[in-house]
Coordinates of C-alpha atoms in Angstrom, one line a residue:
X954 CA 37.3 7.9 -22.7
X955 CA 35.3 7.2 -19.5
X956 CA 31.5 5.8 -19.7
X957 CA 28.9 5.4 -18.1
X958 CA 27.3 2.9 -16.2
X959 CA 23.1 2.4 -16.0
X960 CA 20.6 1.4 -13.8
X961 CA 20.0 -1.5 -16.1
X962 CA 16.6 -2.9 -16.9
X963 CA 16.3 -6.4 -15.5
X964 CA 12.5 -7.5 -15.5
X965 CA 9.5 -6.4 -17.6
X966 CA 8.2 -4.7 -14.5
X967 CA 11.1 -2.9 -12.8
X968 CA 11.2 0.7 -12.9
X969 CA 13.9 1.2 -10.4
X970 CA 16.6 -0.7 -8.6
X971 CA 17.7 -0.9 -5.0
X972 CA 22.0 -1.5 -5.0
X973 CA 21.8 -3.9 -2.1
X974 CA 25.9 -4.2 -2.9
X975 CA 28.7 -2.8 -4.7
X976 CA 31.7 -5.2 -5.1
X977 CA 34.0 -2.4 -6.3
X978 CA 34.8 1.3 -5.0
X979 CA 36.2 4.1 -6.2
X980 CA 39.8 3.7 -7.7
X981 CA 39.8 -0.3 -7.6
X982 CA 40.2 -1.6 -11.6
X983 CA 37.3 -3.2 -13.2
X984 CA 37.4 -5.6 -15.5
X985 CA 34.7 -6.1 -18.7
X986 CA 33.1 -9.1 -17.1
X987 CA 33.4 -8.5 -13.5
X988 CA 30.4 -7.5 -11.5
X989 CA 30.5 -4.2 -10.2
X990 CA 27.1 -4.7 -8.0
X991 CA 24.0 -6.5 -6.8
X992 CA 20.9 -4.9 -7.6
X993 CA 17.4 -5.7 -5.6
X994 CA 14.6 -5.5 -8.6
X995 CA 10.8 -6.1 -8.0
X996 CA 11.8 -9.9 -8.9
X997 CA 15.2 -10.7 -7.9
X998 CA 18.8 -9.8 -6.7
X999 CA 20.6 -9.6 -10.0
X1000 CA 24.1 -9.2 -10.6
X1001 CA 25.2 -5.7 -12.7
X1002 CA 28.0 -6.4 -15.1
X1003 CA 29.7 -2.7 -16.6
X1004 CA 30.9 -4.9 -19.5
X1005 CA 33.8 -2.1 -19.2
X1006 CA 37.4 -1.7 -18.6
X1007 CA 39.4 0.8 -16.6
X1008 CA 39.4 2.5 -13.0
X1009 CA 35.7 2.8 -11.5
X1010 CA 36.0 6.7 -11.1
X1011 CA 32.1 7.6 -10.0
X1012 CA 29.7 5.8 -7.9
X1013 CA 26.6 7.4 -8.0
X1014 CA 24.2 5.7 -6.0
X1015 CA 24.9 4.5 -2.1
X1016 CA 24.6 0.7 -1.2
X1017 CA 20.9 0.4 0.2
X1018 CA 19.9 3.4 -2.3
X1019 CA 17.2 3.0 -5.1
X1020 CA 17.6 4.5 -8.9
X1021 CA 15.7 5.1 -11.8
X1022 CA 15.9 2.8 -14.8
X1023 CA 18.7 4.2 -16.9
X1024 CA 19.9 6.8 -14.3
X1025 CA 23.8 6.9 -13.7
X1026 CA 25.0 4.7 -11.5
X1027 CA 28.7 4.6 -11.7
X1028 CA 31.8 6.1 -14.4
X1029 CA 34.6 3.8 -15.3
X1030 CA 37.5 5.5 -17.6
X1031 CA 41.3 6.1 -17.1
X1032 CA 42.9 7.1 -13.8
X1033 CA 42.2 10.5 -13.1
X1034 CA 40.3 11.6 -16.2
X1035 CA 37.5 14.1 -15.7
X1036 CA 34.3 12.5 -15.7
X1037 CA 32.1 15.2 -14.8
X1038 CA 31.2 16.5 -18.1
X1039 CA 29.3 13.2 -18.3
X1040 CA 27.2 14.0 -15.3
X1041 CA 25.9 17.3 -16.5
X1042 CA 25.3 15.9 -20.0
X1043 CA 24.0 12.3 -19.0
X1044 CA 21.2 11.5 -16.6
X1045 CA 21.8 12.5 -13.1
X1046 CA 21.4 9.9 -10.5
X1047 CA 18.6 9.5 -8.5
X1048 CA 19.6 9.2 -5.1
X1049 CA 22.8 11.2 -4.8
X1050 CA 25.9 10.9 -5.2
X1051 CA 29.0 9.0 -3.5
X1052 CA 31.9 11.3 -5.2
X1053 CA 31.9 14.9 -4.5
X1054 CA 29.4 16.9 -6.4
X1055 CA 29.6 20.3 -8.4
X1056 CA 31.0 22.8 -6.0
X1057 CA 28.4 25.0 -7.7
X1058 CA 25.7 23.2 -6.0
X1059 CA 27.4 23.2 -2.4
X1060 CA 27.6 26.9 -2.2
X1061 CA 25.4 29.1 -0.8
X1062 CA 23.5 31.3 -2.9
X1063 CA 24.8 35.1 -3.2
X1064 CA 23.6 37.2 0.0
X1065 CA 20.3 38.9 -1.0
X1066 CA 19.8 42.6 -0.7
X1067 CA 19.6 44.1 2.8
X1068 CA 16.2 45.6 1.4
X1069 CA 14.1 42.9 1.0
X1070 CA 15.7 41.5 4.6
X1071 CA 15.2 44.5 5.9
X1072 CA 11.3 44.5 5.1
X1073 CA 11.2 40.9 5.8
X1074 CA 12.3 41.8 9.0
X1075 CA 9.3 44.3 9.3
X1076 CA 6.3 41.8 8.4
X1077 CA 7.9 39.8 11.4
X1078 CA 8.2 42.1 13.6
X1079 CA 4.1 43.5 13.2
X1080 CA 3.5 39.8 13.2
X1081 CA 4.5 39.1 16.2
X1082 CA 2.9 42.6 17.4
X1083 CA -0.5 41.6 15.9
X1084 CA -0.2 38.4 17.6
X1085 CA 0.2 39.9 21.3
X1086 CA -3.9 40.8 20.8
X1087 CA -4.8 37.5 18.7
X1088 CA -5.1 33.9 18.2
X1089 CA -4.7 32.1 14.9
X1090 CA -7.1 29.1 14.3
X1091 CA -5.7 26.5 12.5
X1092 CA -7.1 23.7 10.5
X1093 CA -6.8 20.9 13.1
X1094 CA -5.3 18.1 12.7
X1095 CA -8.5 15.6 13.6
X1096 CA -7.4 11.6 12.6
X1097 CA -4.6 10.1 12.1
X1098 CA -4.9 10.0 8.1
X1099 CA -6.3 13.6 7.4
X1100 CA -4.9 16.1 5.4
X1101 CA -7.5 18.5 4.6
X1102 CA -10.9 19.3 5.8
X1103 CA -13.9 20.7 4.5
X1104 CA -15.4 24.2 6.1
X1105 CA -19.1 22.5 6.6
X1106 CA -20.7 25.5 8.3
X1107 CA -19.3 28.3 10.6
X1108 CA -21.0 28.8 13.6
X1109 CA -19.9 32.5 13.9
X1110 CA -19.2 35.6 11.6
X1111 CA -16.4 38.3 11.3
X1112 CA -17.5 40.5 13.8
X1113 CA -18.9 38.2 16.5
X1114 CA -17.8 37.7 20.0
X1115 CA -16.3 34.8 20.5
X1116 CA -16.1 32.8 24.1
X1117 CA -12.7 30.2 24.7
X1118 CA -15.6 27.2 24.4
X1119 CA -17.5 28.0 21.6
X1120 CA -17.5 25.9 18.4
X1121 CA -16.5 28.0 15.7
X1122 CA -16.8 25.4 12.7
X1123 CA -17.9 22.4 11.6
X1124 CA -14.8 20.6 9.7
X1125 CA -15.8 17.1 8.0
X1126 CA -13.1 15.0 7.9
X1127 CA -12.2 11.4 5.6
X1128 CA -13.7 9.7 8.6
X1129 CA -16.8 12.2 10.2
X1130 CA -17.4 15.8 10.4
X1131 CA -16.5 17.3 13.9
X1132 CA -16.4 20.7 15.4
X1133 CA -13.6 23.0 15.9
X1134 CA -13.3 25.2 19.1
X1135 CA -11.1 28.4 18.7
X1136 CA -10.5 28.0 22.4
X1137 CA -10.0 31.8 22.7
X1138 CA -11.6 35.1 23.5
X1139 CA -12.7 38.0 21.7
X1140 CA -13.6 39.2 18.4
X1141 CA -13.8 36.6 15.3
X1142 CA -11.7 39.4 13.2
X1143 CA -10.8 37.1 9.7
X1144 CA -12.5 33.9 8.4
X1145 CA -9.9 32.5 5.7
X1146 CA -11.9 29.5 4.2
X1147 CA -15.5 30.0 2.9
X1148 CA -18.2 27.3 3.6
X1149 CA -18.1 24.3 1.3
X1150 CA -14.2 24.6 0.7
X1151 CA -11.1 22.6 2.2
X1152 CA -8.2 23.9 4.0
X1153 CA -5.2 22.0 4.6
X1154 CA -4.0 20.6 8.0
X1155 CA -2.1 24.1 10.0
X1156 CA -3.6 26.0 7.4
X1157 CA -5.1 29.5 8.9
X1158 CA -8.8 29.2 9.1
X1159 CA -9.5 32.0 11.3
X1160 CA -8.1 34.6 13.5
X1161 CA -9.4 35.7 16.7
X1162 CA -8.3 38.5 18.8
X1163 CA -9.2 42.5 19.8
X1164 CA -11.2 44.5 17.6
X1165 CA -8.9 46.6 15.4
X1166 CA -5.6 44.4 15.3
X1167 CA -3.4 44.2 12.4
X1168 CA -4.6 41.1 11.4
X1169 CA -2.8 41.7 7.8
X1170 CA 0.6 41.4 9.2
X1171 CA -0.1 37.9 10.6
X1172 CA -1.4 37.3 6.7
X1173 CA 1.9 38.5 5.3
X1174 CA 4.1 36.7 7.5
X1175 CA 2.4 33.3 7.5
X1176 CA 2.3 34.2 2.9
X1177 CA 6.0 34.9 4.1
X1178 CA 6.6 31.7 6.0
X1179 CA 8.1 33.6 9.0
X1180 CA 7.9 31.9 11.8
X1181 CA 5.9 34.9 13.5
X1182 CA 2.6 33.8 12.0
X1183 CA 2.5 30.5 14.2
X1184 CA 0.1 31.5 17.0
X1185 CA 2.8 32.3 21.1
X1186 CA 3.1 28.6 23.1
X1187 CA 1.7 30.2 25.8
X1188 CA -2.1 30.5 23.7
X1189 CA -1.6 27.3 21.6
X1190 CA -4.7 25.1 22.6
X1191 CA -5.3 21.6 21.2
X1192 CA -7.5 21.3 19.3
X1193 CA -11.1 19.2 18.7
X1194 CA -10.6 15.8 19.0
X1195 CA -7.0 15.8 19.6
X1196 CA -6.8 13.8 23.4
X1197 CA -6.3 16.3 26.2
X1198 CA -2.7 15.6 28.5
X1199 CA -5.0 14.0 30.9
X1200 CA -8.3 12.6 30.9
X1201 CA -10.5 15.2 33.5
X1202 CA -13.0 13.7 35.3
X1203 CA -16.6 14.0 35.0
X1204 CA -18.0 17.1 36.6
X1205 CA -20.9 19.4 36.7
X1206 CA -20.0 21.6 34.1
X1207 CA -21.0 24.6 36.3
X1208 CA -19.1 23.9 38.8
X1209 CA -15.4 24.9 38.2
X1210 CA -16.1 27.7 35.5
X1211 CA -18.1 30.6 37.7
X1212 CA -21.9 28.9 37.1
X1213 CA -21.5 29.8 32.9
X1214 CA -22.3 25.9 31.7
X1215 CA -19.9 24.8 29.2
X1216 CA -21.5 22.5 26.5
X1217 CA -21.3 22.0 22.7
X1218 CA -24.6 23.9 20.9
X1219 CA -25.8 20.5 20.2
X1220 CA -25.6 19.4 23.5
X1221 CA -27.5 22.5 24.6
X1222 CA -30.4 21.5 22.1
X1223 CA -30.9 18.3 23.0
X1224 CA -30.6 19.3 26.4
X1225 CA -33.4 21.6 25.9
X1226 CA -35.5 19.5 24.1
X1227 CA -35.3 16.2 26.6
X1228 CA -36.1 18.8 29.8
X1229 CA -32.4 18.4 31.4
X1230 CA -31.5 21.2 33.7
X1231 CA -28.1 20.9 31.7
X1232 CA -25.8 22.4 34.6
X1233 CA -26.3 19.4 36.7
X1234 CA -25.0 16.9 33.5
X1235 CA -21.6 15.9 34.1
X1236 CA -19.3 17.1 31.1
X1237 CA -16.9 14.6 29.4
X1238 CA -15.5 16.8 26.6
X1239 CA -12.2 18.7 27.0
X1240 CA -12.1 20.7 30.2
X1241 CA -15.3 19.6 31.5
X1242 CA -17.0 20.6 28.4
X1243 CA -20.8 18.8 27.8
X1244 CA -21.2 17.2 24.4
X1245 CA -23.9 14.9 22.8
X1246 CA -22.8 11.4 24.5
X1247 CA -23.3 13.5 28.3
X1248 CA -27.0 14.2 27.4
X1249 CA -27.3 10.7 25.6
X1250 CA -26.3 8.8 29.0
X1251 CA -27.9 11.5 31.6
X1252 CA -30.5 10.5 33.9
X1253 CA -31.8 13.1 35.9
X1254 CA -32.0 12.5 39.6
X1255 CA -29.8 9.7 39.6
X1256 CA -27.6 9.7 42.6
X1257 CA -23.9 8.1 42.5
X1258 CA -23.7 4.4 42.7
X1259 CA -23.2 3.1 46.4
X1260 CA -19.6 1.8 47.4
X1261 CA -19.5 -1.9 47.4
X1262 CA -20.4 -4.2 50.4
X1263 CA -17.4 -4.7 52.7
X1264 CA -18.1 -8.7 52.1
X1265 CA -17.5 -8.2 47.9
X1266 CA -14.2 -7.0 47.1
X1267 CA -14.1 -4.7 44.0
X1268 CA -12.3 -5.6 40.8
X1269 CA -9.3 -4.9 40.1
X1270 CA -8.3 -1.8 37.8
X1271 CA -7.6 -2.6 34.3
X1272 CA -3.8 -2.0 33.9
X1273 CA -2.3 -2.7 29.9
X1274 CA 1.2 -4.1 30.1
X1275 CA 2.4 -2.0 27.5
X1276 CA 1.9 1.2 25.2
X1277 CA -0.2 1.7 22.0
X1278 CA 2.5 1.7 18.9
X1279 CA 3.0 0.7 15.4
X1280 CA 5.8 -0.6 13.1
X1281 CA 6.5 1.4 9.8
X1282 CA 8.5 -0.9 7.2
X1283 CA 9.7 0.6 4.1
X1284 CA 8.5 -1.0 0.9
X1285 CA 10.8 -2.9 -0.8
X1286 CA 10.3 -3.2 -4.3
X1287 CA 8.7 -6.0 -5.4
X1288 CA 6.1 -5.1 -3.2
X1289 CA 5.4 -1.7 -5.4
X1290 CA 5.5 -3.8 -8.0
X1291 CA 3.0 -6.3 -6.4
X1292 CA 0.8 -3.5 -5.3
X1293 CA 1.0 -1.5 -8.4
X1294 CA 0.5 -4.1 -11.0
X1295 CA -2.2 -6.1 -8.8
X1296 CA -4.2 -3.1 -8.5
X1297 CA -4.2 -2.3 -12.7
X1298 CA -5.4 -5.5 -13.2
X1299 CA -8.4 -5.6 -10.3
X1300 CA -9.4 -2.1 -11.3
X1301 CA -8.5 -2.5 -15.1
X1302 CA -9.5 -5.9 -15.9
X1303 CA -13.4 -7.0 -15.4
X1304 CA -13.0 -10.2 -13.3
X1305 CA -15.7 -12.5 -12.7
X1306 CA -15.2 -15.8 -11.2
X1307 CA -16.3 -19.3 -11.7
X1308 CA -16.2 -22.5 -8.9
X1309 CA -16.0 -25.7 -9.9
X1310 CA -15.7 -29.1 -6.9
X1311 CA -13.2 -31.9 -8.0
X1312 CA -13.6 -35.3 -7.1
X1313 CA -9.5 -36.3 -6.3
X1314 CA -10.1 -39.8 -5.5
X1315 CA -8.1 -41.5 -8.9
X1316 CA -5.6 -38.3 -8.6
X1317 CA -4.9 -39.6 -5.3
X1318 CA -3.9 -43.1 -5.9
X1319 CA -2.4 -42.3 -9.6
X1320 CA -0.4 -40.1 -8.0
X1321 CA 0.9 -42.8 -5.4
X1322 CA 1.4 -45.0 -8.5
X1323 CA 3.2 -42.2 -10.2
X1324 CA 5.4 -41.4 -7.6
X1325 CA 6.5 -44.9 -7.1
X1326 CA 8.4 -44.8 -10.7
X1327 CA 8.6 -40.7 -11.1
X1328 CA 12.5 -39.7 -10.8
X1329 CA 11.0 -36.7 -8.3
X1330 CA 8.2 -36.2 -6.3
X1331 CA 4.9 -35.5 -8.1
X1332 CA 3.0 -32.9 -6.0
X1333 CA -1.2 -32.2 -6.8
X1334 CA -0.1 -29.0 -8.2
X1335 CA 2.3 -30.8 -10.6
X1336 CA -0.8 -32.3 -12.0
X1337 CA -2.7 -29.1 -11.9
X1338 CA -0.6 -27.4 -13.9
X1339 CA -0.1 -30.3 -16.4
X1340 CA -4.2 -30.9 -16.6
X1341 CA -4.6 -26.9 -17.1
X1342 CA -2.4 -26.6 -19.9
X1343 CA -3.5 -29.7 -21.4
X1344 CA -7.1 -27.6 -21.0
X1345 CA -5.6 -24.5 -22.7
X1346 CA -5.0 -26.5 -25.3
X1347 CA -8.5 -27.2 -26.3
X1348 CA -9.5 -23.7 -24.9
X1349 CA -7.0 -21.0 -26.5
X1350 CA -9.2 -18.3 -26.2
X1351 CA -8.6 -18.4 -22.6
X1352 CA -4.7 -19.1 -23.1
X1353 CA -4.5 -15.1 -24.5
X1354 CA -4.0 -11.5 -23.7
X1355 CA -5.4 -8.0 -24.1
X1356 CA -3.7 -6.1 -26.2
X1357 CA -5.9 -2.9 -26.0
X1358 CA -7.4 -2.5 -29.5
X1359 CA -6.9 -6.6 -29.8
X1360 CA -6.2 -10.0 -28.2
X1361 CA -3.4 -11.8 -28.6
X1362 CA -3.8 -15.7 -28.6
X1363 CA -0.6 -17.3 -27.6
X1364 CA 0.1 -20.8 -29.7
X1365 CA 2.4 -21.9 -26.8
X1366 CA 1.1 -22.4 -23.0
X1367 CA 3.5 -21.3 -20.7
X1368 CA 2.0 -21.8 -17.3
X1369 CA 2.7 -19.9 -13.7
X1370 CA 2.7 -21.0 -10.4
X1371 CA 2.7 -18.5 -7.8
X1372 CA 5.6 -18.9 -4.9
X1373 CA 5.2 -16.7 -1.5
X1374 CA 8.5 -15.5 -0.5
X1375 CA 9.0 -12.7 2.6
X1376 CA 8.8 -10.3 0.3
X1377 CA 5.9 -11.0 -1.8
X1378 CA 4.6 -13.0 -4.4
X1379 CA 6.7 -14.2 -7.3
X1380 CA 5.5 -16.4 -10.3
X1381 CA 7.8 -18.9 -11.9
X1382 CA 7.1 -20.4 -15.0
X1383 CA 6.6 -23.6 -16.1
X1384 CA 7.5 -23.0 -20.4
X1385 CA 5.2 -25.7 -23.1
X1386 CA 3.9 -26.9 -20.2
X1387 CA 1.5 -29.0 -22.1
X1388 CA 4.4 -31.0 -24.1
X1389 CA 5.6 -31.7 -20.7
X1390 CA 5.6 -35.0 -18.6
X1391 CA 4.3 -35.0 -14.8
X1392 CA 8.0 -35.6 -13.8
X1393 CA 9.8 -33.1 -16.0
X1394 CA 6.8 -30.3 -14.4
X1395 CA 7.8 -31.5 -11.1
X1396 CA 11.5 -31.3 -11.3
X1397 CA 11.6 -28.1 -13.0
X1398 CA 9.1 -26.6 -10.5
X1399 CA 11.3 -27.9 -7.5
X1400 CA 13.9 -25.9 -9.1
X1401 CA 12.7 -22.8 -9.8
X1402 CA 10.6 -23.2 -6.3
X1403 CA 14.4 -23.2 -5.2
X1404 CA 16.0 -20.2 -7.3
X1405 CA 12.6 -18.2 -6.1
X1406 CA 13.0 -18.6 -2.5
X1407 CA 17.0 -17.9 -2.9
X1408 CA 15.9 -14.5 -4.9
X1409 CA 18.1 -16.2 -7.9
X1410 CA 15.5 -16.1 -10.7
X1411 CA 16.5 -15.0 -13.9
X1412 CA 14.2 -12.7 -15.7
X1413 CA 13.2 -15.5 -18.5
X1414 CA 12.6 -17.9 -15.7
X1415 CA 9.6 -15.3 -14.2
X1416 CA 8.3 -13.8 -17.3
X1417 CA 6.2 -14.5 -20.1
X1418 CA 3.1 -16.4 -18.9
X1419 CA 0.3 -16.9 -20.6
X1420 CA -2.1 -18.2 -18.0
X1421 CA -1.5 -19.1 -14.0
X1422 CA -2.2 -21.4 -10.8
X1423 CA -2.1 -19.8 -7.4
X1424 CA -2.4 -22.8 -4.9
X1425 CA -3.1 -22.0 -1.0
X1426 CA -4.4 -25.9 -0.6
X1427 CA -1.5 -27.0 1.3
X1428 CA -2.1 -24.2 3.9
X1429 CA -5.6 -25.3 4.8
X1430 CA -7.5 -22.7 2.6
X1431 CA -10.7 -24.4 1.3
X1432 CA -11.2 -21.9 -2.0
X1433 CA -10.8 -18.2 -2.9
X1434 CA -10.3 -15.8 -5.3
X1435 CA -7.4 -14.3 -6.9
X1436 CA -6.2 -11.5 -8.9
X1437 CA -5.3 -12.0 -12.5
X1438 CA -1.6 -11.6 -13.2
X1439 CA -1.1 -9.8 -16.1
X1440 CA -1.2 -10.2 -19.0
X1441 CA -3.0 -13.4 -18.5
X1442 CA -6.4 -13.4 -19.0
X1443 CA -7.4 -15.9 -16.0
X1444 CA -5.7 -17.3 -13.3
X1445 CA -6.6 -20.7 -11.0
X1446 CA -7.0 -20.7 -7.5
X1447 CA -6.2 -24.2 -6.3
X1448 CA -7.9 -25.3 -2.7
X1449 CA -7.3 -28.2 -0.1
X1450 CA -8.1 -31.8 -0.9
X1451 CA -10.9 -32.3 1.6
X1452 CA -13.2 -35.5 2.4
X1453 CA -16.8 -34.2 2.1
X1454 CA -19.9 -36.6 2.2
X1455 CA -21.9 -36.6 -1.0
X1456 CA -25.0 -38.2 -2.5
X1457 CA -24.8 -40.7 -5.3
X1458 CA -27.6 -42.7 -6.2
X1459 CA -29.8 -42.6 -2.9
X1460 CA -26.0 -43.8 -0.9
X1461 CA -24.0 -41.5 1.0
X1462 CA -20.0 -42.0 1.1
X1463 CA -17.1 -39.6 1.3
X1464 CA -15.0 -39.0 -1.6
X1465 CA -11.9 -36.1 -1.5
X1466 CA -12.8 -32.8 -3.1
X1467 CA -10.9 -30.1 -4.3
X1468 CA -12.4 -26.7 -5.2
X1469 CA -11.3 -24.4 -8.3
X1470 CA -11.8 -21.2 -8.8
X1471 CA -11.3 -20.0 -11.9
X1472 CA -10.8 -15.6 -12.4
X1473 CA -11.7 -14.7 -16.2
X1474 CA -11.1 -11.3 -17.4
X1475 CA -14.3 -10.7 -18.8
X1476 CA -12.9 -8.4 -22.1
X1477 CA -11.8 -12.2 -23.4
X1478 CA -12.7 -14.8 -21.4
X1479 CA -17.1 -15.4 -21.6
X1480 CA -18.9 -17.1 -19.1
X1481 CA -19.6 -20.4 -21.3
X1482 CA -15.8 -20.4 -22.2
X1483 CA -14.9 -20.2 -19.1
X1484 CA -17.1 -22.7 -18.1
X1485 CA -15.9 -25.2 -20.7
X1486 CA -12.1 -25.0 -20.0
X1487 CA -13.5 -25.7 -16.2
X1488 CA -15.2 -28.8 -17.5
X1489 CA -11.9 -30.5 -19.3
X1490 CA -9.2 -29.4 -16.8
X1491 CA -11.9 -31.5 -14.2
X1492 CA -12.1 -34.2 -16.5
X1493 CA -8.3 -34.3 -16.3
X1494 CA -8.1 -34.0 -12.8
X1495 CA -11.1 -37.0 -12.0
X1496 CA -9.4 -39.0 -14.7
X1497 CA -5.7 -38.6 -14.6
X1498 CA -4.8 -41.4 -17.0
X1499 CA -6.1 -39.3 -19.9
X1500 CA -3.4 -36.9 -19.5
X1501 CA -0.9 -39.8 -20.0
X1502 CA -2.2 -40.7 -23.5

């Protein structure tokens, strides 16, 4: 009998995998410990074993395709056995599928009645009628990460004339509130958002057209989602705030529009109020239109600036070498992970934060002394890690975890130590870290350093911490904060060694100092425990003898 192969679950964290490679295809034989794929987790690339024998019959997800934890990934059964039965009984798969699906899904659905077409044809058609006498106003679209804005006032009611450059609405937006222009002429025959509520982005917010058109049959189509309800190309305006084709310049606003001044009703008030004959103020705005900043920077009788001395040459024009543009990159999945996980414990977890200076000068030269006999190199963080689980050990209530309705205090100290990859951040562990010499740390480290960078990790070799070290010393970073990583209940930010002057009985001399900073999830972690563990992992750090003994 065929079965079925899952989306397996390969970290503590993953909630989907990404196949980055399948090393068998459809019809090849398969083998109970050969790997049938490479999966991209929020970790790792891990190898997929079907621990099955037979004919792979069913891939279900394409290479460079993500799927669900436990969704269906491939069939493996005898040569030509139906396997299908095991799709509509089992979990679909998430992405699609390689094999040919259900014919039932690739047909199209039975022809409707010619009744309802028939009367969809009829909302279309008045639609479109309707639309020869009126403009629809849409909600525009008015910065780049709006989706919905927020009727603030309207400036006119059904029933009011309505000029091509007056301002119809105020809209706020996520970033201001800004006015909307209808840029048409007639009656204001429908208002389709009250004051105080939101409309979505090409939603209608208002029609505007000749009294007495069918403004119900624009309704019914756009309800419809005919095409008629979208307002002729020939009347489409842009909107406020969208950028014009070309930047007009600035011009009486009298001048090319038949003496009628065309200015925002703001601009007119100020205008009124600061004594500015406002048909002589240049307009900025779309098509010559004044607005606040053209009042703002008015002086009245100021005449043109004159050309330039034939002895000065003028500046150049400003000419960019290239275009404004962006780069989208997909996520990949450990950074959903990263972002997901970082963000429950900053907004989960109270963090409050506690900076401690280390004098390095014996870690320094124990460490050339160490290094002279170690089997491997012996980095500073080495002997952080070894001095903070040697602290954990006389400060287990900071070496535990929240639990929700109780805190788990771990008897081992398993410690982390954050590793920057291109993708992210990844945190190896360092397991009874505190039964560990300074050697053994800094070979296993190396290793898993290694197996990081190389995305070979297994997940026992990135899980299971109980408290970590983030270290951004070596990059020139004097201190700062980081995020917990759960389910620890602190985590130590490791600076540069530095050489900083300091007082010592009335002399001055420069001594190398490192600064810790220690983040304490306040639900288990107290100020003056905090403070203590800060105390003996500095005593092991100015002293680095006692954590030989």
């Amino acid at each position: 009998m065929a079965e079925v192969i899952r989306m397996p679950l390969l970290s503590d964290t993953m909630t989907e995998g990404v196949i980055a490679e399948w090393h068998k295809k459809v019809g090849d034989t398969v083998k109970s410990d050969d790997v049938i794929a490479e999966v991209e987790t929020d970790k790792a690339t891990m190898e997929v074993i079907g621990y099955v024998e037979g004919t792979l019959l069913y891939v279900g997800v394409e290479k460079g395709k993500a799927a669900k934890v436990n969704d269906i990934i491939a069939i493996v059964g005898k040569p030509g056995e139906d396997y299908k039965p095991l799709l509509e009984g089992g979990s679909a798969p998430a992405n699609g599928q390689a094999d040919t699906a259900p014919a039932k899904q690739d047909k199209a659905p039975a022809a409707t009645p010619a009744q309802p077409a028939a009367a969809n044809g009829e909302v279309k058609a008045a639609a479109e009628a309707a639309l020869k006498d009126a403009t629809v106003i849409r909600m525009p679209l008015l910065s780049d990460t709006m989706t919905e804005g927020k009727i603030v006032a309207w400036n006119k009611k059904v029933g009011d004339t309505v000029k091509s450059d007056d301002v119809l609405a105020e809209v706020e937006t996520d970033k201001a509130t800004m006015e909307v222009i209808g840029y048409a002429d007639g009656e204001l025959l429908y208002v389709g958002v009250k004051e105080g509520d939101a409309a979505k982005v090409n939603d209608i917010i208002a029609i505007v057209g000749k009294k007495g058109t069918n403004i119900d049959a624009i309704l019914a189509a756009e309800q419809s989602g005919g095409a008629a309800a979208e307002t002729p190309a020939a009347e489409q305006k842009p909107a406020a705030g969208s950028a014009p084709a070309a930047a007009p310049e600035a011009a009486p606003a009298a001048a090319a529009n038949g003496g009628r001044v065309k200015a925002s009703p703001l601009a007119k008030k100020l205008a009124e109020e600061k004594g500015i004959d406002i048909s002589q103020v240049p307009g900025t705005g779309d098509g010559g239109r004044i607005v606040k900043r053209d009042i703002d920077s008015f002086v009245p009788g100021a005449k043109p600036a004159a050309a330039p001395a034939a002895a000065k040459a003028a500046a150049p024009a400003f000419v960019p070498a290239g275009q404004e543009g962006y780069t989208d990159t997909p996520l990949s999945q450990m950074r959903k992970v990263i972002a997901r996980r970082l963000s429950e414990s900053k907004f989960t977890a109270p963090h409050f934060y506690l900076k401690i200076d280390v004098n390095m000068d014996k870690a320094i030269e124990a460490r050339k002394a160490i290094n002279e006999v170690s089997p491997v190199k012996v980095s500073f963080n080495d002997m952080v890690i070894k001095a903070a689980a040697m602290a954990l050990r006389q400060h287990p209530d900071v070496n535990s975890s929240w639990m929700g309705d109780f805190i788990r205090q771990h008897q081992h100290i398993h410690v982390g130590s954050a590793v920057a990859i291109e993708e992210g951040l990844i945190v190896p562990v360092i397991r009874f870290a505190d039964q560990k010499t300074l050697s053994q740390i800094a070979g296993e480290a190396k290793e898993l350093y290694d197996k990081a960078k190389n995305k070979k990790l297994q997940p026992q070799e990135f899980s299971g911490n109980t408290f970590s070290v983030s270290n951004l010393g070596m990059l020139g970073i004097d201190e700062f904060t980081a995020i917990i990583n759960p389910p620890d209940s602190a985590i130590l930010a490791v600076g540069n060694i530095k050489e900083t002057v300091v007082s010592e009985k009335g002399q001055f001399k420069v001594v190398n100092i490192m600064k810790l900073t220690l983040s304490c999830d306040h639900r288990i972690v107290d100020g003056a425990v905090g403070a203590r563990f800060l105390a003996t992992l500095k005593g092991f750090l100015e002293n680095p003898v006692t954590m030989l003994v």
